[in-house]
Amino acid sequence: QLQLVASGGALVQPGGSLRLSCAASGSSLDHYAIGWFRQAPGKEHEGVSCISSSGASTNHADSVKGRFTVSRDNAKNTVYLQSNSLKPEDTGVYYCAALLGRGSMEALTNTARTVTEFGPWGKGTKVPFSS
C-alpha cells in the first residue's frame, strides 16, 4: 500500500522560502492526486495545496494562493511544495497524503476531514519561524 513521507521542513523567516518534498514508498505516486496539509499550533489540520495525478492541475487554499506552488516529478516519485514569500501564519507541521479524488479543493477538504477522523496523520515535517 502507498506510504507517503513529508520532509524538508526547516527554520524560516517571514518573507523566506521553503521547499518540502513528499516521497512515496510501497507504490508509485503517478496514479494519485496528492494534497499538502498543515497543522498550526493549537489548530486542526487544514488543506493547503493539491496537484492532480498528471500535474496538469493545481489548487490552493485562499490563505496561500499566489504564494505557494505545488509540483510533481513522477519519475522521481516525489511531489513538492514551494514558497518564496512565507508569512508567520504559515508556521506549523506539514503533511502530504493521497487525495480521495482528482486533486480538487473539494477533495483536499474531504481528505483532511477523513484523515483527521480515521488517521493517523503521521509525523509530518516542521516549519517553524524565527523571530
Coordinates of C-alpha atoms in Angstrom, one line a residue:
Q1 CA 0.0 0.0 0.0
L2 CA 1.1 3.6 -0.6
Q3 CA 3.0 5.3 2.1
L4 CA 4.0 9.0 1.9
V5 CA 6.6 10.9 4.0
A6 CA 6.9 14.6 4.0
S7 CA 10.4 16.1 4.6
G8 CA 12.4 19.3 4.2
G9 CA 11.0 21.4 6.9
A10 CA 13.4 23.9 8.4
L11 CA 13.6 27.1 10.4
V12 CA 12.5 30.0 8.2
Q13 CA 11.9 33.8 8.3
P14 CA 9.0 36.0 7.2
G15 CA 9.4 36.5 3.5
G16 CA 11.6 33.5 3.3
S17 CA 11.4 30.3 1.3
L18 CA 10.6 26.7 1.8
R19 CA 10.8 23.6 -0.4
L20 CA 9.1 20.5 1.0
S21 CA 9.2 17.0 -0.5
C22 CA 6.7 14.2 -0.4
A23 CA 8.3 10.9 -1.2
A24 CA 6.4 7.7 -1.9
S25 CA 7.1 4.1 -0.9
G26 CA 5.2 0.9 -1.4
S27 CA 3.7 2.1 -4.7
S28 CA 4.1 4.6 -7.4
L29 CA 2.7 8.1 -7.0
D30 CA 1.8 8.6 -10.6
H31 CA -1.8 7.4 -10.3
Y32 CA -2.6 9.7 -7.3
A33 CA -3.6 13.2 -6.8
I34 CA -1.6 14.5 -3.9
G35 CA -2.5 17.0 -1.2
W36 CA -0.5 19.1 1.2
F37 CA -1.9 19.8 4.6
R38 CA -0.6 21.7 7.7
Q39 CA -1.4 21.9 11.3
A40 CA -0.7 25.2 13.0
P41 CA -0.1 25.2 16.8
G42 CA -3.4 24.5 18.5
K43 CA -5.3 24.2 15.2
E44 CA -6.8 21.4 13.2
H45 CA -5.2 20.1 10.1
E46 CA -6.1 22.1 7.0
G47 CA -5.7 21.6 3.3
V48 CA -3.1 23.8 1.7
S49 CA -2.4 22.8 -1.9
C50 CA -3.1 19.8 -4.2
I51 CA -2.0 18.6 -7.6
S52 CA -3.6 16.2 -10.0
S53 CA -2.0 12.9 -10.9
S54 CA -0.7 14.2 -14.1
G55 CA 0.5 17.5 -12.6
A56 CA -1.7 19.4 -15.1
S57 CA -4.0 20.9 -12.4
T58 CA -3.1 22.5 -9.1
N59 CA -5.3 24.2 -6.5
H60 CA -4.6 26.2 -3.3
A61 CA -6.3 27.4 -0.2
D62 CA -7.1 31.1 -0.3
S63 CA -4.6 31.6 2.6
V64 CA -1.7 30.5 0.4
K65 CA -2.9 31.3 -3.1
G66 CA -0.3 33.3 -5.0
R67 CA 2.4 32.5 -2.5
F68 CA 2.6 28.6 -2.7
T69 CA 3.2 26.3 -5.6
V70 CA 2.9 22.6 -5.8
S71 CA 4.6 20.4 -8.4
R72 CA 5.5 16.8 -9.0
D73 CA 8.1 14.7 -10.7
N74 CA 6.6 11.3 -11.2
A75 CA 9.9 9.9 -12.5
K76 CA 11.3 10.6 -9.0
N77 CA 8.1 9.5 -7.3
T78 CA 8.0 12.8 -5.4
V79 CA 5.7 15.8 -5.0
Y80 CA 7.0 19.3 -3.9
L81 CA 5.5 22.3 -2.1
Q82 CA 7.3 25.6 -2.5
S83 CA 7.0 29.2 -1.4
N84 CA 9.3 32.2 -1.7
S85 CA 7.1 34.5 0.4
L86 CA 6.3 32.9 3.7
K87 CA 4.2 34.6 6.4
P88 CA 4.3 33.9 10.1
E89 CA 0.9 32.2 9.9
D90 CA 2.5 29.6 7.6
T91 CA 4.2 28.0 10.5
G92 CA 3.2 24.5 11.5
V93 CA 3.7 20.9 10.7
Y94 CA 3.2 20.0 7.1
Y95 CA 1.9 16.6 5.8
C96 CA 1.2 15.1 2.4
A97 CA -1.5 12.5 1.6
A98 CA -3.1 10.9 -1.4
L99 CA -6.4 12.5 -2.1
L100 CA -9.7 10.8 -2.2
G101 CA -10.5 12.4 -5.5
R102 CA -8.8 14.0 -8.5
G103 CA -7.0 17.0 -7.0
S104 CA -9.8 19.4 -6.5
M105 CA -10.2 21.7 -3.5
E106 CA -13.2 19.6 -2.5
A107 CA -11.0 16.5 -2.5
L108 CA -8.4 18.4 -0.4
T109 CA -11.0 19.4 2.2
N110 CA -12.6 16.0 2.3
T111 CA -9.3 14.2 2.7
A112 CA -8.3 16.4 5.6
R113 CA -11.6 15.6 7.3
T114 CA -11.3 11.9 6.6
V115 CA -7.7 11.6 7.8
T116 CA -8.5 13.6 10.9
E117 CA -11.4 11.2 11.7
F118 CA -9.7 7.9 10.9
G119 CA -6.0 8.8 11.0
P120 CA -3.2 8.7 11.6
W121 CA -1.6 11.7 10.0
G122 CA 2.0 10.5 10.8
K123 CA 4.9 12.7 11.8
G124 CA 4.9 15.4 9.1
T125 CA 7.7 17.9 8.8
K126 CA 8.1 21.0 10.9
V127 CA 8.3 24.6 9.5
P128 CA 9.0 26.9 12.4
F129 CA 9.6 30.6 12.2
S130 CA 12.5 32.6 13.6
S131 CA 11.6 35.8 15.4

